[in-house]
Short mmCIF file of C-alpha atoms in Angstrom, two decimals:
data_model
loop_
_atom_site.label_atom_id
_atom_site.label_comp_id
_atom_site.label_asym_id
_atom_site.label_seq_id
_atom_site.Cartn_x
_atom_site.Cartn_y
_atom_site.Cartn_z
CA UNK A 799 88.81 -100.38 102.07
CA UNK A 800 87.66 -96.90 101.87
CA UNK A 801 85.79 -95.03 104.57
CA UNK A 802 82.80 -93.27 103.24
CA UNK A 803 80.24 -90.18 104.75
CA UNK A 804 76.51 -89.30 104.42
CA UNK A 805 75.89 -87.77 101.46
CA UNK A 806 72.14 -86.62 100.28
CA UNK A 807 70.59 -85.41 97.31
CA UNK A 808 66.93 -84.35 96.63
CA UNK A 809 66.12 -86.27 93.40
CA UNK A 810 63.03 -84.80 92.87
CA UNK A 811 59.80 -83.19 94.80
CA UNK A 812 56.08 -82.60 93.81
CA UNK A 813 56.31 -79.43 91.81
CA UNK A 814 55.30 -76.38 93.62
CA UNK A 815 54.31 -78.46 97.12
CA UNK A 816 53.07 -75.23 99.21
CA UNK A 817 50.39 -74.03 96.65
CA UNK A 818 49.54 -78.21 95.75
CA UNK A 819 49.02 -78.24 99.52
CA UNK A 820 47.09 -74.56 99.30
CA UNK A 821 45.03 -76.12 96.92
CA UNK A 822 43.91 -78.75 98.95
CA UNK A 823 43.63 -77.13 102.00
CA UNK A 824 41.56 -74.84 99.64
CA UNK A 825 39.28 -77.89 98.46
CA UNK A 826 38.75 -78.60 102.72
CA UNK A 827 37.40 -74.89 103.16
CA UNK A 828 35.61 -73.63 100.06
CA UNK A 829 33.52 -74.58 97.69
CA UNK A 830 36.17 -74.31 94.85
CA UNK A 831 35.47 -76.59 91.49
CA UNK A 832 38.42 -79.10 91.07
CA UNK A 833 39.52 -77.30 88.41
CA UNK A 834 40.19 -74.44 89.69
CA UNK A 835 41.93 -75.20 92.81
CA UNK A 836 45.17 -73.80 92.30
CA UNK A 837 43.96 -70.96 90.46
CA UNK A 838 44.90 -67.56 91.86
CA UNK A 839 46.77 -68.98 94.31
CA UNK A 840 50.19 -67.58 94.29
CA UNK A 841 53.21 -67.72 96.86
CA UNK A 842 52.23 -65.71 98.94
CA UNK A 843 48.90 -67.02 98.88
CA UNK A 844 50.37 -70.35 99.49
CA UNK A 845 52.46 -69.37 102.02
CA UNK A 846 49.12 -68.17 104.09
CA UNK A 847 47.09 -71.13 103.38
CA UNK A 848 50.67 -73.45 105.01
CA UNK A 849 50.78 -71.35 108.10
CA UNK A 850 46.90 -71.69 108.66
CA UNK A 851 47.26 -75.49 108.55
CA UNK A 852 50.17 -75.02 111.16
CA UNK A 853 48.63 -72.94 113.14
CA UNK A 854 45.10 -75.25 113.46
CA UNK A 855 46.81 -78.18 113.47
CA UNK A 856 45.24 -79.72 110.41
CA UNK A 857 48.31 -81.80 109.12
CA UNK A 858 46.82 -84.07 105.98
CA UNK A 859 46.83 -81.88 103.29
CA UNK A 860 50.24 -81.37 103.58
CA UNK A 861 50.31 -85.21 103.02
CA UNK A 862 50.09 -84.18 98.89
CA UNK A 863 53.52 -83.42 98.73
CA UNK A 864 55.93 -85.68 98.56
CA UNK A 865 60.01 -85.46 98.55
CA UNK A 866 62.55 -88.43 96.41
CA UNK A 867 65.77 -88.65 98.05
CA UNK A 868 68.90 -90.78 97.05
CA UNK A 869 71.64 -91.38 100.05
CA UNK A 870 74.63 -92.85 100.08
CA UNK A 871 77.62 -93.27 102.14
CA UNK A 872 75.44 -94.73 104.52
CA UNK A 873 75.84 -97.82 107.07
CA UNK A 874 73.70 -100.88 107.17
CA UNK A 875 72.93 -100.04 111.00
CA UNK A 876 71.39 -96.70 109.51
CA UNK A 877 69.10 -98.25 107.44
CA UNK A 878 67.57 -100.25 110.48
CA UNK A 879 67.12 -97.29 111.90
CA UNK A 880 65.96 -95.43 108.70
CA UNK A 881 63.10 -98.27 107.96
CA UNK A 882 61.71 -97.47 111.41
CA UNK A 883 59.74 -94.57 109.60
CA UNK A 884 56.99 -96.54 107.98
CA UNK A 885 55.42 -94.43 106.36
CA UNK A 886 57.90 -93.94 103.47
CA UNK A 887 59.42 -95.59 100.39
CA UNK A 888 62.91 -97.35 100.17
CA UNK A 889 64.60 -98.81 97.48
CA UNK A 890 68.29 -99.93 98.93
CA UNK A 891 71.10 -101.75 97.09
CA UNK A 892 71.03 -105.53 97.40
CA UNK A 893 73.94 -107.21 99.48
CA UNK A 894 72.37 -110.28 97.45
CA UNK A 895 72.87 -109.43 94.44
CA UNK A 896 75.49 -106.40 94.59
CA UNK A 897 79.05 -107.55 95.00
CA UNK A 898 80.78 -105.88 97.91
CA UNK A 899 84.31 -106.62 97.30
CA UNK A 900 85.94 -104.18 98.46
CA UNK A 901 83.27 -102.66 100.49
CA UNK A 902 83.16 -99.09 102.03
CA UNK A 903 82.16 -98.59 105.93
CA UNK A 904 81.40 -95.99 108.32
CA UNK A 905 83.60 -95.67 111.09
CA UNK A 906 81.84 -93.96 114.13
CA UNK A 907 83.68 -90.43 115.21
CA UNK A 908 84.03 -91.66 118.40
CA UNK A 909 86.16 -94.23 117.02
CA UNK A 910 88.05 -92.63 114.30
CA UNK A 911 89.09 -89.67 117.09
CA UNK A 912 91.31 -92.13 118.96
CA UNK A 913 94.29 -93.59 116.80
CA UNK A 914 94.36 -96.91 118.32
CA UNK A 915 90.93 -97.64 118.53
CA UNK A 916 90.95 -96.29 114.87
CA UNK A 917 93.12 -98.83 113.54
CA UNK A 918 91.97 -101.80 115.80
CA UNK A 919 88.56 -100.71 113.64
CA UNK A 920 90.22 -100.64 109.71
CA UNK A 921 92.06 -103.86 111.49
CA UNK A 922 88.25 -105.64 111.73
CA UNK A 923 87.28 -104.28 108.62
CA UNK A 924 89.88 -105.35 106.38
CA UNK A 925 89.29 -108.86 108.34
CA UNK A 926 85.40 -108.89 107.67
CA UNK A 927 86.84 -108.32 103.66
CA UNK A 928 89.14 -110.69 103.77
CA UNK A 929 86.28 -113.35 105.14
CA UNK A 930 83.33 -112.41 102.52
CA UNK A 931 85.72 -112.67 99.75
CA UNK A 932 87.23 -115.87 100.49
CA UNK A 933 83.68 -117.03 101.70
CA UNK A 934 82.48 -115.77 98.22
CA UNK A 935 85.57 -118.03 96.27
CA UNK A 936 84.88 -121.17 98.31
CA UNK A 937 80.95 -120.91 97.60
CA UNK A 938 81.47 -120.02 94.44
CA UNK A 939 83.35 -123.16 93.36
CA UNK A 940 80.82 -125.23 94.97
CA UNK A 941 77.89 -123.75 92.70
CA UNK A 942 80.00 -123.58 89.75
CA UNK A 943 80.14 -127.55 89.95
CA UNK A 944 76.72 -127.54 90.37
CA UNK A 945 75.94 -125.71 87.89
CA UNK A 946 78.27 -127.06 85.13
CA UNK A 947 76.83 -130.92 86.18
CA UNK A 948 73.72 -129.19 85.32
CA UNK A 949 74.43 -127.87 81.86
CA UNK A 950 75.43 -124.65 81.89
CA UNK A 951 77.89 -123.41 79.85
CA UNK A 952 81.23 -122.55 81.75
CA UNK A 953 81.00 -118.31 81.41
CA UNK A 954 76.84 -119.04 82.90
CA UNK A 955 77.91 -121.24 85.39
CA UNK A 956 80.65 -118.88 86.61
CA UNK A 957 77.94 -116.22 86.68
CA UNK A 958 75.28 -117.89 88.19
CA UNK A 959 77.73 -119.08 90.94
CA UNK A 960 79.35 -115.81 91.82
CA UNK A 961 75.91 -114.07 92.44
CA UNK A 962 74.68 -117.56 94.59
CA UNK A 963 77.96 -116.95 96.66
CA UNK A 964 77.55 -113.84 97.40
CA UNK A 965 73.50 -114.51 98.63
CA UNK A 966 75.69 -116.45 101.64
CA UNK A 967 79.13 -114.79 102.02
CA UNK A 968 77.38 -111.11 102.62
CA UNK A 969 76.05 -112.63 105.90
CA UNK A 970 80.12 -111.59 107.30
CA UNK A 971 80.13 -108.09 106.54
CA UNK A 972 79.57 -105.65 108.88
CA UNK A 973 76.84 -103.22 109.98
CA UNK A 974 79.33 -100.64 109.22
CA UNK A 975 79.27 -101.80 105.52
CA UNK A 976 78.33 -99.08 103.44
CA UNK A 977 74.91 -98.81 101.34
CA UNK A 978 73.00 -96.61 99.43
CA UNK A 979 69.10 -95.95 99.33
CA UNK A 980 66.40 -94.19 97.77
CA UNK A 981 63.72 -93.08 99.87
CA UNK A 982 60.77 -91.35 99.36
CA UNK A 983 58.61 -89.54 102.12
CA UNK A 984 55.67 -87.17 101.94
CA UNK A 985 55.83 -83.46 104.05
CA UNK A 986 53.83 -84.84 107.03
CA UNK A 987 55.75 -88.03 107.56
CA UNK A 988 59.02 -85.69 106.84
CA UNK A 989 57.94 -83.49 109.64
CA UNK A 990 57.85 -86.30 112.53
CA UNK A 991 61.15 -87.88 111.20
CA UNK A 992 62.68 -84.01 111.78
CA UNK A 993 60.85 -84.23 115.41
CA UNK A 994 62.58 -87.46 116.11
CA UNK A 995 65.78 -87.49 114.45
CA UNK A 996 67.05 -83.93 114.74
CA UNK A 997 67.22 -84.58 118.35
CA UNK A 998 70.67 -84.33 119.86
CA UNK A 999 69.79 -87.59 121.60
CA UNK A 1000 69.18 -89.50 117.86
CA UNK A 1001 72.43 -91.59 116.93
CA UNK A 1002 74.56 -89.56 115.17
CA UNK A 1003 74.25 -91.02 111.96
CA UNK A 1004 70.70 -90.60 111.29
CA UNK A 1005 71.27 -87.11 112.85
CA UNK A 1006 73.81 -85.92 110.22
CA UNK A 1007 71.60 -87.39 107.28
CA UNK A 1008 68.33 -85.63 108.67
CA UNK A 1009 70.00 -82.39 109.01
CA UNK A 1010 70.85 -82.95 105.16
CA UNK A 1011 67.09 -83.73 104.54
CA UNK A 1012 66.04 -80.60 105.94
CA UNK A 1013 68.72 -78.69 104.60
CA UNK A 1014 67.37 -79.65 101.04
CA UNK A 1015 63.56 -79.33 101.81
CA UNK A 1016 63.85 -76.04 103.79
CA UNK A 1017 65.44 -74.54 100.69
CA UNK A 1018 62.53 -75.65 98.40
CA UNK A 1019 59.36 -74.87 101.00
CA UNK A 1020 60.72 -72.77 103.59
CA UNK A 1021 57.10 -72.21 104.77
CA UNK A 1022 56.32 -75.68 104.51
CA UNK A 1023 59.32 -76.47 107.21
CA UNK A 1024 59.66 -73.53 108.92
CA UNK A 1025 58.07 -74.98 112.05
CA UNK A 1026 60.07 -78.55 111.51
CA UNK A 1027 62.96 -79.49 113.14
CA UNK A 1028 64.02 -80.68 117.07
CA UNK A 1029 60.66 -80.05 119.26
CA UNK A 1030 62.75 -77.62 121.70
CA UNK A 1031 63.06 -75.45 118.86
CA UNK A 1032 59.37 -74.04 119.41
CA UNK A 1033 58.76 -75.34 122.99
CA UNK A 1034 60.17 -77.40 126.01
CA UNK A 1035 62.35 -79.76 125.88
CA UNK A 1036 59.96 -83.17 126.01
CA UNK A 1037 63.20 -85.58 126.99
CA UNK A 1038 62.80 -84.94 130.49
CA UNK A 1039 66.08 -86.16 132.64
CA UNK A 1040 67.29 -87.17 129.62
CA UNK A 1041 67.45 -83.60 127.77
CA UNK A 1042 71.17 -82.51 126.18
CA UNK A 1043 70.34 -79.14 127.98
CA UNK A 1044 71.33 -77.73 124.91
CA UNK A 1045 68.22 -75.75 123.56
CA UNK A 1046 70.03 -72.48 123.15
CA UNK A 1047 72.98 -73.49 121.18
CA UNK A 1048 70.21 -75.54 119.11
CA UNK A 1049 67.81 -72.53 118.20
CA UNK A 1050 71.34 -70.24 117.55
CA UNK A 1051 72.11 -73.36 115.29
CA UNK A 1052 69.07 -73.95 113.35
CA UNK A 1053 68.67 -69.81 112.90
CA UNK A 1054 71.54 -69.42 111.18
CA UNK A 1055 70.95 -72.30 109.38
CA UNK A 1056 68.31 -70.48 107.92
CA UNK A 1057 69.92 -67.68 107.14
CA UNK A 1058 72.07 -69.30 105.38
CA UNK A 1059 69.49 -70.61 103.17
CA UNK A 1060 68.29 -67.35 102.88
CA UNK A 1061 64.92 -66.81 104.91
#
């Protein structure tokens, strides 16, 4: 069974997302007809009107914009984690109706860096693969009985019984069991998942999949993120005892980040 790594595409954005959130930032402060809300507003303009919502704190119109993301190469203890953000969208691949045979998993750094605790790992894998599929055979010939008695026709009942196995077998794989996801998240709710899970203290996972995220957002509506990211970035650390003590290699990091993206 194949290992597998985060991997994370922007599928698609709100067109333009600093001047739509100009435009209703514009709508807040002016007397502007509907209609010409986004008129005259340019880049730059845009630009100005993002960094005057920053700068006052006023954080809903940049609710307007929203960003569609599909992941893969993703465990199923990252998408309890994921979920945690509420106020999002997720569409994930079914474990009840998907067949995962063979499945992919994650195996955790800390793992794969040590060659016997490595292998002990693929060891428990290839044993949780072995289990679901001969779970998935054994339940499988019980429905297909059922289903025969019942009147289906032999190719249906064969059907219908692989996909009710499977609804019961899944229940041995892993949390390291691969999956994939869309999610969908406007720029505020983006913002505070950056705060969070940019931290060196997040798990690792969700870590490498938000630096990803931002990677893809910053490079769309630099302005827009330019103030996102781990909170020691613009202030003090706020994890008290618990801090990495790390802020300077974190700003060097996220700086050239950024100049790699070109800003």
């Amino acid at each position: 069974m194949p290992t597998v790594k985060p991997r994370v595409i922007l599928l698609t954005h709100t067109a333009a997302p600093e001047k739509v959130i100009a435009g209703a930032a514009k709508l807040c402060y002016s007397g502007a007809e509907i209609e010409d809300l986004l008129s005259g507003i340019d880049e730059e303009g845009a630009g100005k009107f993002v960094d005057m919502l920053s700068s006052i704190g006023h954080e809903s119109p940049i609710e307007h914009a929203s960003f569609t993301f599909g992941i893969e190469g993703v465990s199923r203890t990252f998408l309890a984690q994921i979920t945690r953000h509420r106020i999002a969208s997720y569409s994930v691949q079914s474990q009840r109706y998907v067949e995962k045979s063979p499945f992919g998993y994650v195996c955790p750094p800390e793992i794969a860096e040590i060659p016997q605790a490595a292998a002990l790992f693929e060891e428990a894998m290839d044993a949780c693969g072995a289990y679901y599929d001969k779970l998935t055979e054994l339940l499988s010939e019980k429905h297909e009985k059922a289903f025969l008695a019942a009147g289906e026709t032999e190719k249906s009942a064969k059907r219908l019984a692989k996909k009710k196995a499977i609804e019961d077998a899944r229940f041995v794989l892993p949390g390291a069991c691969d999956t994939k996801m869309i999610v969908t998240m406007n720029a505020r709710s983006l913002q505070n998942f950056f705060k969070h899970r940019l931290c060196n203290r997040a798990q690792w996972e969700i870590r490498e999949v938000a630096k990803q995220m931002y990677k893809l957002v910053y490079a769309v509506a630099p302005t827009l993120f330019s103030h996102s990211g781990p909170p020691c970035l613009y202030g003090p650390c706020p994890e008290g005892k618990m801090s990495c003590k790390k802020q300077a290699q974190v700003r060097e990091e996220y700086a050239a980040m950024k100049e790699r993206l070109g800003q």
